Amino acid sequence: MEETLRNMTPVSRRYWIVLGAVAATLSAAIAYFGTSHMTTIYMEQAARRGDNTLGLAVSALRGELARYENLPELIADHEQIKELVENPGDRERVDAANRYLKSINALLESSDIYIIMPDGTTIAASNFDGPTPFVGENFSYRPYFQDAVAGGEGRFFALGTTSLKRGYYFGAPIHTNAGISGVVVFKVDVDVIEQAWHGTDYEIIVTDPEGIVFMSGREDWLFTGIGALTEDRLARTAETRRYADAELRELPVRRTVTAERYDLLTIENRAGSTEYLTVSEQMPEADWTVSVLLDTASARSQAMMTVVALLLLVGLAAMGAAVYLQSRARLAERLATQREAKEQLERRVAERTADLAAVNKRLEQEVDERRATERQLRKTQADLVQAGKLAALGQMSAALSHEFNQPLAAVRAYADNATVLIDRGRGADARMNIGRIAALVERMASISRHLRNFARKPNAKLRPVLLEEVVRDMQEIVSARLRVAEVELAIDLGDEPIWLMAGSVRLQQVLVNIVSNAADAVEGQAERFVGISGRRQGDRVVIAVRDNGPGVPEAIAARIFDPFFTTKGVGKGLGLGLSISYNIVKDFDGSLTVSNLPEGGAEFLIELDAAAEDAVDGNVNLEVAL
Ligand code: ADP
């Protein structure tokens, strides 16, 4: 139980403690009040039973006494008896009386019948011929005699002094002409009555006015005093010699009167003590008290049994309540667990939500930061572009001032010289100088022309162009140069006409630039060869220009498309051709790249969008304008 209690939750433990306390209190209350109450009830039942028994016993006694009550007077009235007391010395009369009394005694089943003279001497008796005859005995001390001789009714119960047998005595005066001349005494045996009194759990006793038991189903109680045998009582008893020479003693008894006014007698005996519930009734006519003593053991054990049954019932009820409370507690516990789990879940959800919200916030912050960074980046890029533009402008300006200053300085020198020469009359020399000035101006004009291309309209609309035509025009432009340099030009444009999206004049310019460079590159080679090929590859057209020159050195490959980059000597190259070509191809949404061939020589690749078939028709004639 202790273990069980320890394993319980505080709530169910409280239930158990409360339940235990209630059950214990209830049990104690039942044990205390129940026992006394049930004892009262069973005592009451016992008392009722005792009353019934008492009633029956009293009726039986009354009936028994009533049977003999009038007989003494009847006998006293008998002539024969009267004559006897008038003539007590008459032997014959005495004998006759003796026989008469004996016969009547037998007939009436009484104990003894005898005649006493006024002086107390017995002159005739029914037991005249018995072992203890009364004849000659003096009973003047007996109240029944005294009452009768005084003219009243003699009633007495006592232990026979002669016979040593208990009996009830009826005395009646014998009236003669001379007055009361004697007394008739009728003794009734009480043993017979007693024999019917042996009950199972009760005792019937008859006590005299001094409280001494005269009749009882139990022989050991006879002649014992229920109350204290005081001097007075003993003296009064001795006076009438009620108990002859019998030894009187006190019964070890304790008397208690309960709250319900039940008379309880606890009598000690050899085995211990027995408690009796006592109900009594006085019989004044006989001057005795009849009592019924009921053993309270059965009433008490019945009360105890009932209380035990009640306690069992309470125990069962407590167990039932315990089971109910336990199951309720379990249910409550389960509900609490579920509630806790739910709360925990909700807590977790809330935590996760908070986490998510935090992550979300962090993400938003990051997004903001990235946006800011991006803005910063764009700004930086824009700044860089701006800086790049400025740098390019600066580069261009530096290059231009370099390109123009030298010829201008030369022009100035030639002009000064020409002036001096003219002044000196050297017209021919002056003319030569002016011719040089003209050549230098021509060169500057040529640069200026090329620069114009930088200022071209960048988004001029593209048209389908037939590659074959562009190549043919290009061939015309470069043919004179190729012839002088003795360069062989091989053209391979495949069988199909190749249409591409471009501006034909600008594309032609690009091809002229690249082929011219190739022609420059192959200079000095024993065999001089330049090849141009064109092929359609899917949606694109690839134009390749190869030569068998020295190729483009690795170190300068990245720079050859920069403006004014040239490896050619002064007056030979401006370094603008590839730069302009690169920008033109880019405007065509194409690409211009360079690589070296494995067998030696450089290869320039122009990649452009092919013209869609349906876009070709009707557009061909517009090419001229571009
Ligand atoms: P320029 O022809 O006036 O020098 P370009 O821009 O046309 O200017 O060419 C730049 C440089 O590229 C040339 O100086 C040359 O060094 C190099 N280059 C161009 N084409 C070839 C080629 N086919 N083989 C070798 N180098 C070349």
XYZ file of C-alpha atoms and ligand atoms in Angstrom:
653
model
C 0.000 0.000 0.000
C 2.804 2.351 0.943
C 4.537 1.495 -2.325
C 1.311 2.113 -4.230
C 0.882 5.440 -2.482
C 4.424 6.479 -3.345
C 3.885 5.731 -7.029
C 0.784 7.848 -7.206
C 0.370 11.337 -8.392
C -0.319 13.906 -5.672
C -3.949 14.088 -6.796
C -4.663 10.367 -6.551
C -2.659 10.194 -3.328
C -4.902 12.878 -1.909
C -7.928 10.865 -3.036
C -6.580 7.826 -1.262
C -5.821 9.705 1.905
C -9.262 11.323 1.913
C -10.910 8.010 1.121
C -8.890 6.218 3.781
C -9.728 8.915 6.309
C -13.433 8.770 5.420
C -13.462 4.965 5.586
C -11.544 4.960 8.870
C -13.814 7.612 10.401
C -16.891 5.796 9.158
C -15.564 2.484 10.446
C -14.703 3.990 13.809
C -18.127 5.631 13.977
C -19.830 2.386 13.023
C -17.691 0.425 15.444
C -18.430 2.841 18.249
C -21.998 4.005 17.699
C -22.994 0.899 15.730
C -21.906 -1.441 18.474
C -23.751 0.453 21.159
C -26.783 0.971 18.941
C -26.917 -2.617 17.746
C -26.302 -3.828 21.279
C -29.256 -1.709 22.396
C -31.413 -3.188 19.643
C -30.439 -6.746 20.437
C -30.714 -6.042 24.155
C -34.196 -4.775 23.495
C -35.014 -7.976 21.637
C -33.507 -9.991 24.483
C -35.500 -7.917 26.982
C -38.694 -8.615 25.037
C -37.864 -12.281 24.978
C -37.090 -12.078 28.699
C -40.426 -10.361 29.323
C -42.211 -13.170 27.491
C -40.323 -15.820 29.401
C -40.938 -13.931 32.606
C -44.641 -13.669 31.863
C -44.843 -17.389 31.208
C -42.874 -18.234 34.325
C -44.985 -15.935 36.507
C -48.192 -17.361 35.037
C -46.944 -20.875 35.641
C -46.071 -20.037 39.234
C -49.350 -18.293 39.787
C -51.224 -21.236 38.292
C -49.308 -23.662 40.432
C -50.016 -21.666 43.606
C -53.601 -21.029 42.635
C -54.146 -24.782 42.393
C -53.503 -25.128 46.120
C -54.628 -21.786 47.371
C -58.014 -22.679 48.702
C -57.257 -26.198 49.751
C -56.014 -25.408 53.278
C -59.259 -23.636 54.131
C -61.187 -26.558 52.733
C -59.306 -28.977 54.928
C -59.569 -26.651 57.928
C -63.262 -26.649 57.508
C -63.371 -30.413 57.618
C -65.236 -31.712 60.740
C -62.707 -34.411 61.307
C -59.908 -31.865 61.503
C -61.869 -29.572 63.755
C -62.577 -32.422 66.098
C -58.908 -33.321 66.064
C -57.751 -29.911 67.163
C -60.458 -29.884 69.781
C -59.213 -33.218 71.025
C -55.518 -33.343 70.342
C -54.865 -36.110 72.797
C -57.243 -38.528 71.135
C -54.972 -41.128 69.619
C -57.556 -42.517 67.282
C -58.500 -39.166 65.944
C -54.827 -38.420 65.365
C -54.317 -41.674 63.487
C -57.431 -41.085 61.460
C -56.302 -37.559 60.668
C -52.853 -38.790 59.700
C -54.301 -41.290 57.258
C -56.748 -38.735 55.942
C -54.018 -36.198 55.356
C -51.798 -38.783 53.690
C -54.531 -39.796 51.297
C -55.388 -36.239 50.382
C -51.708 -35.403 49.979
C -51.309 -38.277 47.547
C -54.450 -37.249 45.767
C -53.455 -33.595 45.422
C -49.808 -34.331 44.620
C -48.690 -31.861 47.219
C -45.583 -32.244 49.321
C -46.958 -32.358 52.825
C -50.130 -31.518 54.732
C -50.069 -31.167 58.509
C -51.995 -29.790 61.425
C -50.416 -27.498 63.998
C -51.787 -26.666 67.351
C -51.944 -23.006 68.412
C -48.705 -23.487 70.358
C -46.921 -24.497 67.193
C -46.723 -28.197 67.820
C -47.609 -30.455 64.948
C -50.110 -33.096 65.912
C -50.870 -34.759 62.614
C -49.055 -34.905 59.285
C -49.346 -36.662 55.966
C -45.782 -37.901 56.400
C -46.477 -39.371 59.820
C -45.034 -42.646 58.646
C -42.178 -41.206 56.566
C -38.514 -40.989 57.433
C -38.792 -37.428 58.684
C -42.256 -37.060 60.132
C -43.389 -33.588 61.167
C -45.461 -34.865 64.037
C -44.230 -33.462 67.310
C -42.241 -30.690 65.596
C -42.870 -27.114 66.607
C -43.212 -24.590 63.752
C -44.274 -21.636 65.802
C -41.392 -19.550 64.282
C -42.777 -19.902 60.778
C -44.654 -16.896 59.548
C -47.257 -19.015 57.763
C -48.211 -20.418 61.162
C -48.118 -17.075 62.852
C -50.277 -15.463 60.197
C -52.776 -18.310 60.163
C -53.077 -18.622 63.908
C -53.709 -14.917 63.922
C -56.669 -15.579 61.624
C -55.080 -14.591 58.358
C -53.822 -16.445 55.378
C -50.437 -17.980 55.916
C -48.140 -17.838 52.997
C -44.496 -18.654 53.087
C -41.804 -20.316 51.105
C -38.865 -21.916 52.787
C -36.512 -24.841 53.049
C -38.083 -27.438 55.242
C -36.298 -27.633 58.556
C -37.202 -31.264 58.962
C -37.475 -32.494 55.398
C -34.707 -30.185 54.057
C -36.869 -29.794 50.973
C -37.939 -26.447 49.592
C -41.580 -25.759 49.446
C -44.346 -23.233 49.421
C -46.453 -23.203 52.482
C -50.122 -22.304 52.693
C -51.517 -21.921 56.154
C -55.193 -21.624 57.153
C -56.711 -21.273 60.617
C -59.029 -23.984 61.968
C -62.012 -22.303 63.356
C -63.853 -24.150 66.149
C -66.356 -23.011 68.616
C -63.530 -22.060 70.865
C -62.023 -19.844 68.183
C -58.903 -20.660 66.279
C -57.864 -23.981 67.572
C -55.167 -24.909 65.135
C -53.658 -24.358 61.751
C -53.705 -26.457 58.600
C -50.501 -26.228 56.614
C -50.199 -27.244 52.987
C -46.699 -27.575 51.608
C -46.184 -27.649 47.834
C -43.011 -28.938 46.296
C -41.244 -26.392 44.076
C -38.740 -28.790 42.502
C -41.217 -29.775 39.819
C -41.757 -26.203 38.746
C -38.016 -25.600 38.579
C -37.454 -28.513 36.247
C -39.183 -26.646 33.405
C -36.829 -23.704 33.797
C -33.759 -25.067 32.137
C -33.514 -22.759 29.141
C -30.657 -22.481 26.691
C -29.582 -18.903 27.243
C -31.657 -17.788 30.159
C -32.101 -18.562 33.809
C -35.223 -18.077 35.907
C -34.768 -17.307 39.551
C -37.093 -16.575 42.394
C -35.710 -14.404 45.150
C -37.074 -13.669 48.574
C -37.503 -10.126 49.910
C -33.899 -10.273 51.193
C -32.600 -10.976 47.687
C -31.704 -14.587 48.380
C -32.290 -17.054 45.600
C -34.914 -19.516 46.577
C -35.644 -21.142 43.281
C -33.376 -21.471 40.293
C -32.685 -23.729 37.369
C -29.109 -23.630 38.494
C -28.512 -25.508 41.700
C -25.311 -23.612 42.536
C -27.196 -20.362 42.762
C -29.627 -21.662 45.377
C -29.493 -19.889 48.748
C -27.107 -17.274 47.433
C -27.626 -13.582 47.852
C -27.839 -11.457 44.755
C -27.302 -8.410 46.907
C -25.069 -8.122 49.940
C -26.056 -10.351 52.819
C -26.237 -7.696 55.483
C -26.635 -8.372 59.204
C -30.271 -7.245 59.103
C -31.109 -9.551 56.267
C -29.398 -12.487 57.887
C -31.160 -11.748 61.178
C -34.553 -11.538 59.532
C -33.910 -14.764 57.656
C -32.741 -16.546 60.790
C -35.869 -15.462 62.612
C -38.151 -17.333 60.275
C -35.598 -20.068 59.689
C -36.546 -19.802 56.029
C -33.514 -21.686 54.920
C -33.275 -23.940 57.998
C -29.616 -24.707 58.467
C -28.596 -24.264 54.808
C -25.421 -22.269 54.289
C -26.069 -18.844 52.779
C -23.453 -17.074 50.681
C -23.213 -14.123 48.423
C -23.214 -14.714 44.673
C -20.193 -12.969 43.152
C -22.246 -10.538 41.142
C -21.785 -7.047 39.778
C -24.853 -5.066 39.011
C -25.009 -2.305 36.414
C -27.899 -0.362 35.035
C -27.421 0.761 31.430
C -28.439 4.091 29.964
C -31.524 2.369 28.558
C -32.312 1.262 32.131
C -31.461 -2.339 31.466
C -30.467 -4.221 34.529
C -27.237 -6.083 33.844
C -25.830 -8.674 36.200
C -22.339 -9.984 35.730
C -21.942 -13.202 37.636
C -18.561 -14.724 38.236
C -18.269 -18.425 37.796
C -15.540 -20.948 37.502
C -15.072 -20.431 33.767
C -14.986 -16.660 34.046
C -17.969 -14.411 34.164
C -21.302 -14.240 32.426
C -23.325 -11.139 31.858
C -27.090 -11.368 32.137
C -29.828 -8.979 31.195
C -32.330 -9.146 34.012
C -36.078 -8.622 33.872
C -38.030 -9.044 37.053
C -41.571 -9.072 38.290
C -42.727 -9.016 41.834
C -45.388 -11.434 42.945
C -46.750 -9.746 46.094
C -49.207 -12.589 46.756
C -46.290 -14.939 47.148
C -43.955 -12.282 48.516
C -41.229 -13.139 46.057
C -39.636 -11.726 42.966
C -39.362 -13.707 39.768
C -36.450 -12.775 37.514
C -35.385 -13.939 34.115
C -31.653 -13.660 33.451
C -30.746 -13.674 29.783
C -27.196 -14.298 28.750
C -26.217 -11.163 26.831
C -23.490 -13.042 24.967
C -25.786 -13.860 22.050
C -27.205 -10.310 21.923
C -23.693 -8.889 22.045
C -22.354 -11.337 19.470
C -25.346 -10.594 17.223
C -24.662 -6.875 17.603
C -21.000 -7.537 16.913
C -21.855 -9.637 13.846
C -24.124 -6.904 12.535
C -21.405 -4.313 13.123
C -18.853 -6.553 11.434
C -21.273 -7.009 8.522
C -21.733 -3.244 8.392
C -17.987 -2.719 8.524
C -17.567 -5.225 5.721
C -20.208 -3.330 3.802
C -18.361 -0.083 4.449
C -15.139 -1.803 3.434
C -16.763 -2.996 0.226
C -18.214 0.442 -0.400
C -14.801 1.967 0.286
C -13.205 -0.486 -2.102
C -15.828 0.307 -4.705
C -15.260 3.991 -4.124
C -11.518 3.403 -4.285
C -11.851 1.601 -7.604
C -14.087 4.385 -8.892
C -11.792 7.110 -7.641
C -8.768 5.256 -8.955
C -10.284 4.937 -12.409
C -11.337 8.591 -12.245
C -7.858 9.563 -11.166
C -6.380 7.490 -14.007
C -8.708 9.177 -16.450
C -7.816 12.572 -15.069
C -4.139 11.638 -15.237
C -4.521 10.523 -18.860
C -6.343 13.718 -19.711
C -3.653 15.739 -17.971
C -0.959 13.873 -19.914
C -2.810 14.519 -23.172
C -3.260 18.161 -22.245
C 0.415 18.440 -21.395
C 1.399 16.764 -24.670
C -0.892 19.143 -26.533
C 0.525 22.136 -24.723
C 4.040 20.891 -25.424
C 3.143 20.485 -29.084
C 1.663 23.954 -29.162
C 4.749 25.286 -27.411
C 6.959 23.555 -29.965
C 4.849 24.864 -32.819
C 5.094 28.334 -31.317
C 8.848 27.921 -30.923
C 9.219 26.685 -34.492
C 7.007 29.491 -35.724
C 9.144 31.966 -33.813
C 12.266 30.319 -35.258
C 10.796 30.501 -38.739
C 9.804 34.089 -38.194
C 13.352 34.831 -37.032
C 14.815 33.006 -40.043
C 12.388 34.829 -42.279
C 13.391 38.131 -40.775
C 17.045 37.230 -41.205
C 16.353 36.262 -44.800
C 14.557 39.513 -45.384
C 17.516 41.311 -43.860
C 19.844 39.309 -46.078
C 17.701 40.083 -49.123
C 17.794 43.750 -48.177
C 21.532 43.522 -47.676
C 21.925 41.773 -51.044
C 19.789 44.366 -52.708
C 21.904 47.059 -51.123
C 25.039 45.197 -52.187
C 23.623 44.792 -55.685
C 22.805 48.473 -55.803
C 26.290 49.156 -54.589
C 27.641 46.751 -57.206
C 25.660 48.359 -59.989
C 26.806 51.712 -58.837
C 30.385 50.470 -58.714
C 29.929 48.902 -62.163
C 28.465 52.109 -63.477
C 31.357 53.961 -61.897
C 33.743 51.471 -63.438
C 32.091 51.783 -66.821
C 32.309 55.487 -66.486
C 35.922 55.205 -65.422
C 36.518 52.739 -68.327
C 34.898 55.135 -70.743
C 37.002 57.969 -69.426
C 40.078 55.750 -69.601
C 39.192 54.723 -73.178
C 38.591 58.362 -74.037
C 41.886 59.284 -72.463
C 43.614 56.426 -74.279
C 41.977 57.494 -77.505
C 42.868 61.126 -76.947
C 46.463 60.222 -76.129
C 46.646 57.964 -79.199
C 45.000 60.596 -81.421
C 47.208 63.421 -80.189
C 50.215 61.170 -80.756
C 48.993 60.148 -84.221
C 48.238 63.768 -85.270
C 51.052 65.653 -83.461
C 53.878 63.885 -85.262
C 52.526 64.550 -88.783
C 51.538 68.098 -87.743
C 55.045 68.789 -86.398
C 56.436 67.337 -89.619
C 54.006 69.482 -91.687
C 55.145 72.541 -89.745
C 58.798 71.721 -90.335
C 58.196 71.046 -94.052
C 56.203 74.274 -94.371
C 58.927 76.295 -92.643
C 61.506 74.632 -94.843
C 59.371 75.288 -97.916
C 59.133 78.980 -96.991
C 62.883 79.204 -96.567
C 63.433 77.259 -99.818
C 61.029 79.542 -101.694
C 62.777 82.538 -100.228
C 66.070 81.176 -101.488
C 64.508 80.440 -104.852
C 64.840 76.701 -104.533
C 61.421 76.035 -106.008
C 62.029 72.367 -106.724
C 63.032 71.574 -103.162
C 60.156 73.596 -101.855
C 57.800 71.679 -104.082
C 59.154 68.404 -102.678
C 58.520 69.668 -99.182
C 54.989 70.695 -100.090
C 54.510 67.261 -101.632
C 55.568 65.715 -98.294
C 53.156 68.039 -96.506
C 50.403 66.834 -98.807
C 51.315 63.194 -98.066
C 51.189 63.846 -94.326
C 47.848 65.622 -94.624
C 46.610 62.668 -96.635
C 47.680 60.337 -93.833
C 45.837 62.456 -91.234
C 42.779 62.541 -93.488
C 42.984 58.763 -93.744
C 43.039 58.472 -89.905
C 40.158 60.845 -89.669
C 38.226 58.738 -92.176
C 38.770 55.654 -90.176
C 37.737 57.433 -86.985
C 34.435 58.224 -88.593
C 33.601 54.571 -88.407
C 33.650 54.794 -84.600
C 30.899 57.309 -84.840
C 28.724 55.053 -86.977
C 25.113 54.510 -86.205
C 25.292 51.403 -84.017
C 21.802 50.001 -84.446
C 21.420 50.309 -88.226
C 19.043 47.624 -89.320
C 20.520 44.375 -90.575
C 19.475 42.814 -93.886
C 19.972 39.441 -95.485
C 23.219 39.601 -97.406
C 24.571 37.116 -99.951
C 28.102 36.271 -98.864
C 29.241 35.537 -102.422
C 28.531 39.138 -103.480
C 30.329 40.643 -100.492
C 33.395 38.467 -101.175
C 33.349 39.411 -104.855
C 33.296 43.158 -104.021
C 36.054 42.660 -101.464
C 38.112 40.796 -104.123
C 37.873 43.752 -106.454
C 39.160 46.137 -103.813
C 42.110 44.015 -102.704
C 43.047 42.403 -106.056
C 45.549 45.110 -107.088
C 47.295 44.837 -103.744
C 47.363 41.056 -103.856
C 48.800 41.127 -107.313
C 51.671 43.461 -106.261
C 52.433 41.273 -103.239
C 52.075 38.142 -105.309
C 49.645 36.578 -102.920
C 47.385 33.807 -104.010
C 43.799 34.188 -102.776
C 41.710 31.013 -102.592
C 37.964 31.400 -102.181
C 35.700 28.518 -101.089
C 32.050 29.390 -100.362
C 30.547 25.934 -100.962
C 27.812 25.088 -103.473
C 24.831 26.663 -101.780
C 24.414 30.472 -101.696
C 25.015 31.692 -98.146
C 22.697 34.365 -96.827
C 23.511 36.087 -93.611
C 22.275 39.018 -91.542
C 24.645 41.993 -91.909
C 25.292 45.294 -93.618
C 27.022 44.389 -96.909
C 29.340 47.431 -97.159
C 30.467 47.133 -93.517
C 30.969 43.388 -93.843
C 32.975 44.044 -96.986
C 35.079 46.555 -95.042
C 35.722 43.900 -92.355
C 36.772 41.337 -94.966
C 39.026 43.909 -96.712
C 40.731 44.647 -93.365
C 41.318 41.003 -92.470
C 42.472 39.942 -95.978
C 44.778 42.997 -96.169
C 46.303 42.038 -92.784
C 46.757 38.482 -94.059
C 48.472 39.768 -97.162
C 50.774 41.845 -94.913
C 51.467 38.785 -92.737
C 52.469 36.495 -95.594
C 54.930 39.035 -96.907
C 58.366 37.552 -96.778
C 57.130 33.990 -97.108
C 58.405 31.970 -100.071
C 54.898 30.787 -100.902
C 52.228 33.394 -100.070
C 48.801 32.088 -99.554
C 45.514 33.527 -98.222
C 42.322 31.541 -98.131
C 38.771 32.634 -97.491
C 35.931 30.135 -96.815
C 32.301 30.410 -95.840
C 29.955 27.754 -94.426
C 26.548 27.682 -92.928
C 26.479 25.872 -89.532
C 22.875 25.587 -88.301
C 21.582 29.115 -87.723
C 25.025 30.577 -88.005
C 27.419 31.362 -90.809
C 31.168 30.985 -90.209
C 33.616 32.898 -92.423
C 37.271 31.890 -92.003
C 40.293 33.813 -93.336
C 43.572 31.842 -93.184
C 47.095 32.651 -94.180
C 50.440 30.924 -94.034
C 52.191 33.808 -92.295
C 53.915 33.695 -88.907
C 50.568 33.748 -87.002
C 49.707 36.006 -84.072
C 52.195 35.756 -81.209
C 50.567 34.571 -77.950
C 51.683 37.707 -76.093
C 49.786 40.129 -78.345
C 46.774 37.989 -79.260
C 44.626 39.677 -76.606
C 45.544 43.164 -77.740
C 45.324 43.074 -81.524
C 41.627 44.177 -81.419
C 42.533 47.286 -79.357
C 42.453 50.574 -81.269
C 45.812 51.818 -82.556
C 47.542 48.552 -81.740
C 49.891 47.670 -84.554
C 53.168 45.863 -85.036
C 53.713 47.426 -88.407
C 56.247 50.081 -89.005
C 55.522 53.866 -89.096
C 53.381 54.791 -92.066
C 52.371 51.223 -92.681
C 49.577 50.574 -90.215
C 47.203 52.690 -88.109
C 46.256 49.891 -85.718
C 42.560 50.645 -86.256
C 41.537 47.927 -88.765
C 40.867 45.041 -86.390
C 39.401 47.321 -83.734
C 36.839 48.719 -86.190
C 36.180 45.248 -87.656
C 35.590 43.827 -84.168
C 33.001 46.512 -83.387
C 31.242 46.084 -86.751
C 30.925 42.279 -86.270
C 29.658 42.849 -82.733
C 27.018 45.220 -84.163
C 25.928 42.332 -86.415
C 25.426 40.206 -83.242
C 28.359 38.157 -84.349
C 31.848 37.413 -83.084
C 35.379 37.894 -84.367
C 38.122 35.670 -82.958
C 41.686 34.783 -83.886
C 43.688 31.598 -83.455
C 46.856 30.084 -84.891
C 46.721 27.128 -87.264
C 48.645 24.016 -86.309
C 50.586 24.104 -89.594
C 51.446 27.760 -88.972
C 49.678 30.951 -89.928
C 46.734 32.768 -88.418
C 43.021 32.087 -88.797
C 40.399 34.796 -88.241
C 36.826 33.468 -87.693
C 33.750 35.637 -88.246
C 30.560 34.091 -86.899
C 27.237 35.698 -87.899
C 23.516 34.853 -87.866
C 22.281 33.150 -91.005
C 19.362 34.890 -92.716
C 16.032 33.036 -92.489
C 14.856 31.685 -95.863
C 11.610 33.690 -95.925
C 13.426 36.914 -95.077
C 15.742 36.604 -98.066
C 13.307 37.360 -100.919
C 12.575 40.985 -101.638
C 15.407 42.318 -99.517
C 18.280 41.699 -101.842
C 17.925 44.921 -103.772
C 18.028 47.095 -100.666
C 21.629 46.123 -99.922
C 23.182 48.814 -102.004
C 22.212 51.603 -99.660
C 24.129 50.049 -96.736
P 47.428 47.541 -88.911
O 47.098 46.587 -89.992
O 47.261 48.898 -89.276
O 48.625 47.227 -88.127
P 45.284 46.153 -87.675
O 44.321 46.529 -86.521
O 44.654 45.794 -88.896
O 46.252 47.408 -87.850
O 46.219 45.016 -87.183
C 46.793 45.047 -85.930
C 47.951 44.049 -85.848
O 47.477 42.740 -85.888
C 48.879 44.111 -86.925
O 49.861 45.175 -86.723
C 49.546 42.745 -86.881
O 50.606 42.735 -85.959
C 48.488 41.891 -86.409
N 47.920 41.076 -87.472
C 46.798 41.384 -88.167
N 46.530 40.377 -89.072
C 47.530 39.464 -88.959
C 47.838 38.223 -89.649
N 47.025 37.736 -90.618
N 48.963 37.582 -89.285
C 49.745 38.072 -88.306
N 49.518 39.194 -87.611
C 48.415 39.916 -87.960
